[in-house]
Coordinates of C-alpha atoms and ligand atoms in Angstrom, one line a residue:
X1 CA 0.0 0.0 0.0
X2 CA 2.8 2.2 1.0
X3 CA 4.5 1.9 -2.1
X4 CA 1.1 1.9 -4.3
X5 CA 0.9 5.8 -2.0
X6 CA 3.7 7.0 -3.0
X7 CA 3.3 6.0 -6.8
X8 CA 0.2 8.4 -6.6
X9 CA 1.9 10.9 -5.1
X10 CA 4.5 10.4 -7.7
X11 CA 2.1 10.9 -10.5
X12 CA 0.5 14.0 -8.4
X13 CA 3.6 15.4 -8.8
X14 CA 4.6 14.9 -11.9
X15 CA 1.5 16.1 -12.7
X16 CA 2.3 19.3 -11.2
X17 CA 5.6 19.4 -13.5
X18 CA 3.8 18.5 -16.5
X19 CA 1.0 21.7 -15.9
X20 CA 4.2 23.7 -15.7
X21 CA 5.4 22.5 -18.8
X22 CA 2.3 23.4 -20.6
X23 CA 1.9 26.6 -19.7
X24 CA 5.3 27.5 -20.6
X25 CA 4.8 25.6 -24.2
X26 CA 2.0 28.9 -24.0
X27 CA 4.9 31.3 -24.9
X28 CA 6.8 29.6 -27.2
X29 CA 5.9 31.3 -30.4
X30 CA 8.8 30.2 -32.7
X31 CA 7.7 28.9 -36.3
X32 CA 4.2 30.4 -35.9
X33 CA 1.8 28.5 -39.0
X34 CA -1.5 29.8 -40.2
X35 CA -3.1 26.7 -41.8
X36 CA -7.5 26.9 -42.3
X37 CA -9.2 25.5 -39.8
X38 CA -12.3 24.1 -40.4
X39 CA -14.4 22.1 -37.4
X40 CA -17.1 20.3 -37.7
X41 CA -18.9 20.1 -34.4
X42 CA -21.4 17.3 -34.7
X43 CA -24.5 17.0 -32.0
X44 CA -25.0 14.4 -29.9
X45 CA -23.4 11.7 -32.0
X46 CA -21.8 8.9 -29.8
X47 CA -18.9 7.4 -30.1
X48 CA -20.1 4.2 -31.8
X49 CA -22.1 6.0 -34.1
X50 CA -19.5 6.3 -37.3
X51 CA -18.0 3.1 -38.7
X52 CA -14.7 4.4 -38.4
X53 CA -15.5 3.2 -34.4
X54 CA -16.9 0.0 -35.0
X55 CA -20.4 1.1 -36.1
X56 CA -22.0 -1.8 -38.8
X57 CA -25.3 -1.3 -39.0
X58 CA -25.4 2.3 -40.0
X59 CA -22.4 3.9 -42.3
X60 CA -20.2 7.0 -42.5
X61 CA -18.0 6.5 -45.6
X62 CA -17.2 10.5 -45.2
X63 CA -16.0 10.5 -42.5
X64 CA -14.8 7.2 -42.2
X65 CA -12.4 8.6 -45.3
X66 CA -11.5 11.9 -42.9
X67 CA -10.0 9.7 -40.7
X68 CA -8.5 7.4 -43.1
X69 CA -6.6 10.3 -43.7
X70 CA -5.5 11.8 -40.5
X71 CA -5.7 10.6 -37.2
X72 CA -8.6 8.9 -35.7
X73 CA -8.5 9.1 -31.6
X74 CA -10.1 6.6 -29.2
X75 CA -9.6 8.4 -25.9
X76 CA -10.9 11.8 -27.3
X77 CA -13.4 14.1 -24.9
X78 CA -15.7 16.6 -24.8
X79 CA -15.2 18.9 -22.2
X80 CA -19.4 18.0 -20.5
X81 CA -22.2 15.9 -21.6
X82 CA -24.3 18.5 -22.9
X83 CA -24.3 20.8 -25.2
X84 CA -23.7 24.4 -23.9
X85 CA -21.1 23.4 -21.4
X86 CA -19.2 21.7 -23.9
X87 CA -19.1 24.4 -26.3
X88 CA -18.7 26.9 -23.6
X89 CA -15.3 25.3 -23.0
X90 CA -14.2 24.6 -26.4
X91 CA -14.7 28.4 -27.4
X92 CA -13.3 29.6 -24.2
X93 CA -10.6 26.9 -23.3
X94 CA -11.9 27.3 -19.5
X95 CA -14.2 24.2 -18.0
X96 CA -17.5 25.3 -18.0
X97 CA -18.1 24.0 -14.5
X98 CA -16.1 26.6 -13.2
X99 CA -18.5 29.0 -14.3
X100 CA -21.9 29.4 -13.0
X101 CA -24.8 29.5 -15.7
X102 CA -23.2 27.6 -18.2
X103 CA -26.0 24.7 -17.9
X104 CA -28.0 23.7 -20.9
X105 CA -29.3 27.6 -22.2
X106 CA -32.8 28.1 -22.3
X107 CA -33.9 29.6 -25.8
X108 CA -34.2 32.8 -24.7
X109 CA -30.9 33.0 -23.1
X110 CA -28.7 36.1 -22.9
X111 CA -24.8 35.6 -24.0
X112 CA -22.9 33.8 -21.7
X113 CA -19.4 34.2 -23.0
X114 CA -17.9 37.6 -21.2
X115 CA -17.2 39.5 -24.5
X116 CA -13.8 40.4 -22.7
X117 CA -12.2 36.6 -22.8
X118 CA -10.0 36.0 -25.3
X119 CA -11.9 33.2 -27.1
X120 CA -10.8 30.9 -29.9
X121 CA -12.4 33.0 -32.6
X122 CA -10.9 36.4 -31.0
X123 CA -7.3 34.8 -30.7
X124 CA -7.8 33.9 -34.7
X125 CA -9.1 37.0 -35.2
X126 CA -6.0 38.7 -33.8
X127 CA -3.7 36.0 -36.0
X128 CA -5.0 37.4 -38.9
X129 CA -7.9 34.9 -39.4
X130 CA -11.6 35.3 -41.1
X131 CA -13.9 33.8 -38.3
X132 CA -17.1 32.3 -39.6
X133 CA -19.3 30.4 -37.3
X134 CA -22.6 28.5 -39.0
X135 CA -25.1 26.0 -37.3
X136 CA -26.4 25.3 -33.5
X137 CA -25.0 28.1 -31.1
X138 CA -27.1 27.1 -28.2
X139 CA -24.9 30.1 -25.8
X140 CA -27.3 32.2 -25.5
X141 CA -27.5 36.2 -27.7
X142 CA -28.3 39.2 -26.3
X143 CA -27.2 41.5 -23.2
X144 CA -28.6 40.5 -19.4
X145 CA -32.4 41.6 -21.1
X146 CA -32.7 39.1 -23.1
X147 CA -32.6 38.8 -26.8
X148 CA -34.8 41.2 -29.3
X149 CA -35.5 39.0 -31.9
X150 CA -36.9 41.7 -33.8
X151 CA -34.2 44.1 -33.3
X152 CA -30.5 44.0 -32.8
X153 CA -28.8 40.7 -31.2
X154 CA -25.6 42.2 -29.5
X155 CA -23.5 40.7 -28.3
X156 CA -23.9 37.6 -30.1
X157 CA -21.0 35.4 -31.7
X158 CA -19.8 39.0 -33.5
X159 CA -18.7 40.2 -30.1
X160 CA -16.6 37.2 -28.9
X161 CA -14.6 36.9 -32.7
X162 CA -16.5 35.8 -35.2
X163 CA -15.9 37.7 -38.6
X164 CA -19.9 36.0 -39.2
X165 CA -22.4 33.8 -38.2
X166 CA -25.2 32.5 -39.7
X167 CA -26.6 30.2 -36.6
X168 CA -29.9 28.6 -34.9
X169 CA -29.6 30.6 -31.7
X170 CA -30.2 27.7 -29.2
X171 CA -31.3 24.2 -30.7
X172 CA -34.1 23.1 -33.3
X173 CA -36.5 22.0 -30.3
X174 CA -35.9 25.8 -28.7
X175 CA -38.1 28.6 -30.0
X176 CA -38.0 31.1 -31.9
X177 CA -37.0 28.3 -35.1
X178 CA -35.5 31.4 -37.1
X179 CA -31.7 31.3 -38.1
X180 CA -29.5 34.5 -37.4
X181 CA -27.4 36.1 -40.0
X182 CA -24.6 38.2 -38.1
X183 CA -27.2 40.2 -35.5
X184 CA -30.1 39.6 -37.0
X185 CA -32.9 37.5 -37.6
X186 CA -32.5 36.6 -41.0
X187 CA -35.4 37.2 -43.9
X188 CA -37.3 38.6 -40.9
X189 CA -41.1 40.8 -42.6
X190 CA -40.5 43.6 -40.2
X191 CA -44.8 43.3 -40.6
X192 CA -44.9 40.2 -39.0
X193 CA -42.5 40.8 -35.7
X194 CA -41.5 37.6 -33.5
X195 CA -42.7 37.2 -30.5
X196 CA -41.3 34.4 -27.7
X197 CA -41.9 33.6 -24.1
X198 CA -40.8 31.0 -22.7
X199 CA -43.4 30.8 -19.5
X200 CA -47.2 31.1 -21.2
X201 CA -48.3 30.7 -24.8
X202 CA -48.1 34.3 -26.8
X203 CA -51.4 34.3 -27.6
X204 CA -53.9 31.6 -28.2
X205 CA -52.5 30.0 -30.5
X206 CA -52.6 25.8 -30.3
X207 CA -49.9 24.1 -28.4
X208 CA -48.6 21.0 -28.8
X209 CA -50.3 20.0 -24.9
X210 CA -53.9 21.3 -26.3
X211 CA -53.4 20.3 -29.7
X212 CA -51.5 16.5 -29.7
X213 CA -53.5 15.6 -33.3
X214 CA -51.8 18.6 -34.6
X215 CA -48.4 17.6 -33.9
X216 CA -46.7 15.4 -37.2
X217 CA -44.3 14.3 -34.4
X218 CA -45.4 13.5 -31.3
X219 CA -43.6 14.6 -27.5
X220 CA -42.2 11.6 -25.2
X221 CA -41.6 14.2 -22.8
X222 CA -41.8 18.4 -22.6
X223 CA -41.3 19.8 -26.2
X224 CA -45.3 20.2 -25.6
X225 CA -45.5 24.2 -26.4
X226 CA -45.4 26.2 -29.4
X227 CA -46.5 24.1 -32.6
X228 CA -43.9 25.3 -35.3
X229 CA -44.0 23.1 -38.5
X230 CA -46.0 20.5 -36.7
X231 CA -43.4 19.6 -34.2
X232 CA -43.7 20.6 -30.8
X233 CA -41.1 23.1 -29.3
X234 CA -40.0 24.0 -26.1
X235 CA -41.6 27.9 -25.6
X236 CA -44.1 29.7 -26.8
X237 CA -43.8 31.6 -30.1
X238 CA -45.5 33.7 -32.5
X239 CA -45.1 35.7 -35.7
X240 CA -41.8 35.8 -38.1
X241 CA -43.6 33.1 -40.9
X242 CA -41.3 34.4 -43.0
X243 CA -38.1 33.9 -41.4
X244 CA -38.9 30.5 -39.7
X245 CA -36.7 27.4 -40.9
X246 CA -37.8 24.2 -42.6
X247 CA -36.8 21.5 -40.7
X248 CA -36.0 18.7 -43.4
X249 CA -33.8 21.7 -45.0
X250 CA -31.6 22.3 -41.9
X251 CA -28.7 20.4 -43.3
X252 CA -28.6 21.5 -46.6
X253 CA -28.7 25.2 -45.7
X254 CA -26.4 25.4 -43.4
X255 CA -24.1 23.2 -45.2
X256 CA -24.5 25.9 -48.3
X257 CA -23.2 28.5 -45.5
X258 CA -20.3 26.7 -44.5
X259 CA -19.6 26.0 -48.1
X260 CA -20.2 29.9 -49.4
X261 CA -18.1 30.4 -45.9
X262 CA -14.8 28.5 -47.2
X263 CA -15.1 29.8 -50.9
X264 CA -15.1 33.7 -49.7
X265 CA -12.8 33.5 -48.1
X266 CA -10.5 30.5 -49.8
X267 CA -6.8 33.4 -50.0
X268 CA -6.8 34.4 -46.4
X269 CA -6.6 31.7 -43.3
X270 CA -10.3 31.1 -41.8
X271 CA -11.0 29.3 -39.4
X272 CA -15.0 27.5 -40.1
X273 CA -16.3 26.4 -36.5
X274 CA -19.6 24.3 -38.0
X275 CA -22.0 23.1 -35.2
X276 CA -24.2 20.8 -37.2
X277 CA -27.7 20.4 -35.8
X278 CA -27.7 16.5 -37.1
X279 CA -28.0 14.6 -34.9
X280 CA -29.8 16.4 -32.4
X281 CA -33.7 15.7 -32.0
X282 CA -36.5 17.0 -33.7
X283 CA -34.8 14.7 -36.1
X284 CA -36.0 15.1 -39.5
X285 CA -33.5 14.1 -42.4
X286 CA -34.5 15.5 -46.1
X287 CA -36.1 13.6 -48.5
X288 CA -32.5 12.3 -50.1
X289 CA -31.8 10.6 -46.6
X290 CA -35.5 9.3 -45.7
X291 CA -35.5 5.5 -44.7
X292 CA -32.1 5.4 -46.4
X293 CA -30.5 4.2 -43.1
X294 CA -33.1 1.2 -42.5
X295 CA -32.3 3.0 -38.4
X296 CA -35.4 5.6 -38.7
X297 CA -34.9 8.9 -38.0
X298 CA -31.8 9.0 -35.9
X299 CA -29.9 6.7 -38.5
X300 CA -31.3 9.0 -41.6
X301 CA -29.6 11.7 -39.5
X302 CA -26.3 10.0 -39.4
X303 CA -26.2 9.7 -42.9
X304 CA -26.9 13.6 -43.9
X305 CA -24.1 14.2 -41.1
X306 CA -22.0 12.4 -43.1
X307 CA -23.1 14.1 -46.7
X308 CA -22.5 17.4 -44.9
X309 CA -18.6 16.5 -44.3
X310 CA -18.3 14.7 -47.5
X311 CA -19.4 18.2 -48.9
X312 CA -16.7 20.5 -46.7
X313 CA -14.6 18.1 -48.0
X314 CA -15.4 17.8 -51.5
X315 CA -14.9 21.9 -50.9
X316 CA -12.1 21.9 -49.9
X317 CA -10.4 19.8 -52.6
X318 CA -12.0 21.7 -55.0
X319 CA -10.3 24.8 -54.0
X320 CA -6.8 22.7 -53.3
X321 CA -6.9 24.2 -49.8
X322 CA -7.4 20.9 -48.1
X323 CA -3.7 20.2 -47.6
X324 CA -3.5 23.4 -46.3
X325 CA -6.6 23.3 -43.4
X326 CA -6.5 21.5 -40.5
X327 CA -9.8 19.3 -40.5
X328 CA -11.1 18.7 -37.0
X329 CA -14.6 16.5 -36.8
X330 CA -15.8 15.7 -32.8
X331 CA -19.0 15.7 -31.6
X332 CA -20.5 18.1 -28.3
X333 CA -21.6 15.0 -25.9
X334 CA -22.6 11.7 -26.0
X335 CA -25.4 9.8 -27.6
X336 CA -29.2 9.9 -26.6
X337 CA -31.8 7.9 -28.7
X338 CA -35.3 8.9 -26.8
X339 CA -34.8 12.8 -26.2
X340 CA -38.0 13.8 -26.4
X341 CA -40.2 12.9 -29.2
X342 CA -41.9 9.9 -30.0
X343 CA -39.7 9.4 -33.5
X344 CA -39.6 5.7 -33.4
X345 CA -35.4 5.7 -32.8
X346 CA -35.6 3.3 -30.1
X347 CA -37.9 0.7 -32.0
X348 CA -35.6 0.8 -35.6
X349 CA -32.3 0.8 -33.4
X350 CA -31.8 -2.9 -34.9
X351 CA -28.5 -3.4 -32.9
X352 CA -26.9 -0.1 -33.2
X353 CA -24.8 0.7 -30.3
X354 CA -24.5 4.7 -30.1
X355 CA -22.0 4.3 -27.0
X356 CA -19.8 1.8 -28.6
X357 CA -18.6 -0.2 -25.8
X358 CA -18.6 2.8 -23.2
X359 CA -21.3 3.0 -20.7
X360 CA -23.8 5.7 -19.9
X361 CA -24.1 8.4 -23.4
X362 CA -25.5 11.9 -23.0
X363 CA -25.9 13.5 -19.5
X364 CA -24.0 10.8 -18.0
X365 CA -20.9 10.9 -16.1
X366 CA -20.1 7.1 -17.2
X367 CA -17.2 8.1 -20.0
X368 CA -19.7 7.3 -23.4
X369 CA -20.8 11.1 -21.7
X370 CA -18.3 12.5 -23.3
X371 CA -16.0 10.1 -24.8
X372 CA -17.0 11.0 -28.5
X373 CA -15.8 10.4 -32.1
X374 CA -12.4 12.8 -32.4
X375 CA -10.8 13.0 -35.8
X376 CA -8.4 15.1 -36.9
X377 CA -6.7 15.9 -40.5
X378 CA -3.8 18.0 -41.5
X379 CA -2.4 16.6 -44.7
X380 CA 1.4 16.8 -44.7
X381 CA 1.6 17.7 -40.9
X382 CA 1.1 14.4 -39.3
X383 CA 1.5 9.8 -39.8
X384 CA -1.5 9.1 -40.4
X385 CA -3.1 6.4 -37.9
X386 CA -5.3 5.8 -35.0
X387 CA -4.1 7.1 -31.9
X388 CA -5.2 6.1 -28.0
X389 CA -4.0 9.8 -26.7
X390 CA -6.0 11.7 -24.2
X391 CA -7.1 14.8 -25.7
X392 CA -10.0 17.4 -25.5
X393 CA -11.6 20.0 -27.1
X394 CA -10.8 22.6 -24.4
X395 CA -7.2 22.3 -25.7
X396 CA -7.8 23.9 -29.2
X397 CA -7.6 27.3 -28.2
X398 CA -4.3 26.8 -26.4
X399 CA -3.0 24.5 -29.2
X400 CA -4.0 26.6 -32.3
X401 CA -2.2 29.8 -30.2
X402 CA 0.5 28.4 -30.4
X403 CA 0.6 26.8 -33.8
X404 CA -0.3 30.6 -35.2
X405 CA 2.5 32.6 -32.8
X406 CA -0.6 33.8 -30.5
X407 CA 0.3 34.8 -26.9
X408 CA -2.1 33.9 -24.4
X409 CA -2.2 35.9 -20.9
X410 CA -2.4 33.8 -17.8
X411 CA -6.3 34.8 -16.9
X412 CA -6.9 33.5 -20.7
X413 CA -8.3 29.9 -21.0
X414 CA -7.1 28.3 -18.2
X415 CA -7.5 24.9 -18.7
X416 CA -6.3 25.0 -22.5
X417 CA -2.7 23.6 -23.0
X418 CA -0.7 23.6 -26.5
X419 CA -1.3 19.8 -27.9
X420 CA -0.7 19.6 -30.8
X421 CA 2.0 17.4 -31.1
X422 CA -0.8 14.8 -29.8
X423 CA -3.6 16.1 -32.2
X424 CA -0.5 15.3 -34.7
X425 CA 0.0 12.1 -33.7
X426 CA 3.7 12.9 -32.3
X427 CA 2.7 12.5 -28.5
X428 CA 1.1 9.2 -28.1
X429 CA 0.5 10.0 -24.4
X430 CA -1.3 13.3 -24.6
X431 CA -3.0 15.3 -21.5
X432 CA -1.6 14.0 -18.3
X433 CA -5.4 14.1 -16.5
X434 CA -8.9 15.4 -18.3
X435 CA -11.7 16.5 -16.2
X436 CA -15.2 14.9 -17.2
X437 CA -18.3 16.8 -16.5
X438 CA -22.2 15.7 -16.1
X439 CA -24.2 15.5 -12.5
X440 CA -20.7 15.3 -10.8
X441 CA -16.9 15.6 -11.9
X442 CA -15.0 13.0 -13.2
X443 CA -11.3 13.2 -13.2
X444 CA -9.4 10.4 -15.9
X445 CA -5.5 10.0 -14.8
X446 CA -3.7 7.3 -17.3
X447 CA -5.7 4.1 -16.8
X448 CA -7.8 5.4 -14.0
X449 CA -10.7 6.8 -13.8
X450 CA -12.4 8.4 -10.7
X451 CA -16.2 10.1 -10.3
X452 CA -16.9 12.3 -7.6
X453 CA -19.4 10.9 -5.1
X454 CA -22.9 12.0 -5.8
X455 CA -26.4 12.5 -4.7
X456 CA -27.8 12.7 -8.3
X457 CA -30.6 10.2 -9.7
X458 CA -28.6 7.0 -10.8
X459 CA -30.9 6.6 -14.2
X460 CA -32.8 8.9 -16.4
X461 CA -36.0 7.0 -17.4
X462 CA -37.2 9.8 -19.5
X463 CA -33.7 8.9 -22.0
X464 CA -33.0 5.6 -20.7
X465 CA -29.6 6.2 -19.4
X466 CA -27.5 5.3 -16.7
X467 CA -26.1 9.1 -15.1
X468 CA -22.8 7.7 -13.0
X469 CA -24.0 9.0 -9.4
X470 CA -23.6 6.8 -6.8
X471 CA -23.4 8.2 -3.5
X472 CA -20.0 6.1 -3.1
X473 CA -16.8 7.3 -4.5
X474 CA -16.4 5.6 -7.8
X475 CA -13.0 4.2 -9.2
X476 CA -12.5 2.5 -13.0
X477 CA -9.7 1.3 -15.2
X478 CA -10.5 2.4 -17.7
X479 CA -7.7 0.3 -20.0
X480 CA -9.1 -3.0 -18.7
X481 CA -12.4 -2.3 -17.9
X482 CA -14.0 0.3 -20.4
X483 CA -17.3 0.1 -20.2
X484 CA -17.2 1.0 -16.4
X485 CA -18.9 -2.2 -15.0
X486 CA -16.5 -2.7 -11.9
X487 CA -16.2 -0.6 -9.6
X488 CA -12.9 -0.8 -7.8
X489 CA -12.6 1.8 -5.2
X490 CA -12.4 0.0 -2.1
X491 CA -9.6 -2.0 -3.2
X492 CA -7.7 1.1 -4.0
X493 CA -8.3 3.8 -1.6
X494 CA -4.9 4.9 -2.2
X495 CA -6.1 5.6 -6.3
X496 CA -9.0 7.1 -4.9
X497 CA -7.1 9.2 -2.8
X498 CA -4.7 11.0 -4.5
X499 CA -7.1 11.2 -7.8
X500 CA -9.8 13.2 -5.4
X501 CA -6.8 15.1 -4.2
X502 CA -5.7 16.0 -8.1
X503 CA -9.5 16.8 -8.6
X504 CA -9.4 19.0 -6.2
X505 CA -6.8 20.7 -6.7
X506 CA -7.4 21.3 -10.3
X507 CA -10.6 22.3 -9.0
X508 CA -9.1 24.7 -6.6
X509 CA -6.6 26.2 -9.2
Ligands
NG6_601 C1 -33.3 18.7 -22.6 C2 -34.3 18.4 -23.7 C3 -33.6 17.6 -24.8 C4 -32.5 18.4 -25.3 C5 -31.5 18.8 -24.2 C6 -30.4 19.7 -24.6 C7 -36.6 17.9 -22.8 C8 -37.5 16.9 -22.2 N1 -35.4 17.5 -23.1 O1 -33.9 19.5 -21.6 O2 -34.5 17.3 -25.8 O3 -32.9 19.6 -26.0 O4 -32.3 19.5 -23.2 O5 -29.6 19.0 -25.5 O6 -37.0 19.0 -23.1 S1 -28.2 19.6 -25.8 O7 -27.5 18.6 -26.7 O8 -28.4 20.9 -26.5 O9 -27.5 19.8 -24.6
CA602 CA1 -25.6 18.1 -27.8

């Protein structure tokens, strides 16, 4: 025991030395690069969803082919396992969890990125960089009153970088269903003004509680207010016909943006960040994708993901700049197959495993939470290969400051460290520890892996899956045991130990 103690401490330490090391690889701005950028932020898509993980009954030749041609990692996280945590840390490169309010954003959310970090768009921005972002923001728009839809949305993505957006402000099952061109609502009839509220119905519109027979795709739970192309949403809206999206065209349009995005500006770095609503629920793929999976709806969805980075591929070749753009595809959380409507995922599953062999998916701290397909492509600059590094998103702001020469202050995204000789494939080791988040924290050391005791429900019945509380401190190798079935902290309280200490100091830091 003694010895296995002082191991731990040893790694505590070295730990120490290695956080040291990072933040001094923050400065070093020799040989500064500006490659493209272009990342492609899929939506709840789990790590055994893309055949490049193992996937057989559904296929994703696209991007399957990205990371034939780059590297592929199998120990690659999101920073939480939702949505506007994750994102909040990979634009920021600070864990979400150590800021309050950075919870899954209502729809009628106000910004909440302080415009005065210095994000991942703003670094670019001061490297020289066109910023585009296109597809699910879900961070909230607007100052502390709330976003005028029918007016200006300041500060929006403009104010923390971006050179444009064209974005859904929260998600497709979040009113108002409008997309955003820069700070405004775009084709808005200034005759027909939106109106939103997200505690009583705007009028008297029907509902999707009143009005079930109205709905062309029924609720499994909430997503029972406003009726807006026959799907339920969650709030009330009214008004802004004109401006209000099509749901089976989601993909295609904002794949045209990301597109018209690269081409403009094709002779000056960019860098694309492309939140894709696919595969996010209400799920409904175009007619070119319809039963094409034989999976239903969240299978169709799969395969349009897949057309979309086939196309910012094909793009990219066409312009001969893909040699030149680092090509990052990852996904914001893990999988979910009920979230909410009645869409018939769960009865076509037919054997799919979205979690691959992990354990828990979306909302869970179990790692298929955020342990999520992680490819990345930068022809010339790395071996090809599949590699079992520990990395995470909330390193691309420190890494892609110091591949363009870009000094980051000490207050500036804490938790970001330059890896990119692991997102190259030169570091097989990667980050020394990664912080998980979902009901609790979860801190992954090497082989270990330790989750916070708990008081949160152990199973959502409303999605079906298993959340990783337990009131007991939990304790995984993860090498040997992946999918988190034993549990062995009492016969390694001195594991336990010194990973709650690391936790806790990483918390305290
Ligand atoms: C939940 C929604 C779910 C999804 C999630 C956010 C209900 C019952 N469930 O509250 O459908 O929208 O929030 O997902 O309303 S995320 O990927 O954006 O984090
Ligand atoms: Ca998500």
């Amino acid at each position: 025991m003694m010895v296995n103690m002082k191991t731990m401490l040893g790694i505590a330490l070295a730990m120490g030395i290695a956080g040291h090391l990072q933040a001094q690889q923050r400065t070093a701005a020799s040989g500064a690069q500006r490659p493209n950028i272009v990342l492609i932020y899929a939506d709840d898509l789990g790590y055994g969803d893309v055949s490049c993980n193992g996937a057989t009954k559904v296929r994703t030749p696209n991007i399957d082919r990205l990371a034939g041609q780059g590297i592929r990692f199998t120990n690659g996280h999101a920073s939480s396992a939702t949505c506007t945590p994750s994102r909040y840390s990979l634009l920021t490169g600070q864990y979400a969890w150590r800021k309050k309010g950075t919870g899954i954003a209502p729809g009628n959310a106000s910004l909440i990125i302080d415009t005065a970090m210095n994000t991942l768009p703003r670094m670019l921005q001061r490297a020289g960089y066109a910023t585009g972002a296109v597809g699910k923001w879900h961070l909230g728009i607007g100052d502390e009153k709330g976003p005028d839809w029918n007016g200006e949305l300041r500060p929006g993505p403009l104010e923390i970088g971006f050179s444009y957006c064209w974005i859904m402000p929260a998600t497709a099952d979040r009113v108002p269903c409008v997309y955003v061109e820069n700070s405004r609502v775009a084709n808005l009839d200034p005759n027909d003004p939106i109106r939103v509220s997200y505690t009583a119905p705007v009028g008297n519109e029907p509902t999707g509680k009143k009005n079930p027979e109205l709905l062309v795709m029924k609720s499994s739970n909430g997503h029972n207010n406003a009726i807006v192309n026959g799907i339920g949403r969650i709030g009330f809206m009214q008004g802004g016909a004109a401006a209000l999206w099509k749901d089976d065209r989601i993909a295609a349009t904002l794949t045209g943006k990301a597109t018209d995005f690269i081409i403009n500006h094709k002779n000056t770095p960019f860098f694309l960040y492309f939140a894709t609503h696919d595969i996010h629920v209400p799920r409904v793929p175009g007619k070119e994708f319809e039963g094409k999976s034989g999976l239903g709806v969240r299978g169709d969805a799969i395969l349009q993901l897949d057309w979309t980075v086939g196309q910012i591929m094909h793009t990219l070749d066409s312009l001969h700049i893909a040699d030149n753009t680092v090509f990052i595809f990852t996904s914001d959380n893990g999988p979910v197959v009920d979230d909410g409507y009645q869409d018939q995922a769960v009865e076509l599953l037919n054997g799919h495993t979205p979690s691959g062999k992990f354990r828990g998916g979306k909302y869970s701290n179990f790692d298929a939470g955020t342990r999520v397909p992680f490819v990345v492509r930068w022809p010339g600059n790395m071996k090809r290969g599949v590699s079992n590094a520990l990395v995470s998103q909330v390193d691309f702001l420190g890494t892609f400051a110091a591949l363009t020469g870009q000094t980051l202050q000490h207050e500036d995204a804490p938790d970001s460290f330059d890896m990119l000789p692991a997102f190259t494939g030169k570091d097989k080791k990667g980050r020394a520890s990664v912080i998980e988040h979902a009901g609790a924290l979860a801190i992954i050391h090497g082989n270990w892996k330790y989750i916070e005791p708990g008081n949160g429900a152990r199973y959502d019945h409303s999605v079906n899956i298993e959340l990783g509380n337990d009131p007991a401190p939990q304790l995984y190798d993860i090498a040997g045991d992946p999918a988190e079935k034993k549990n062995v902290a009492a016969q390694h309280p001195e594991v336990v130990k010194a990973l709650a200490a690391e936790l806790q100091a990483l918390k305290d830091a």
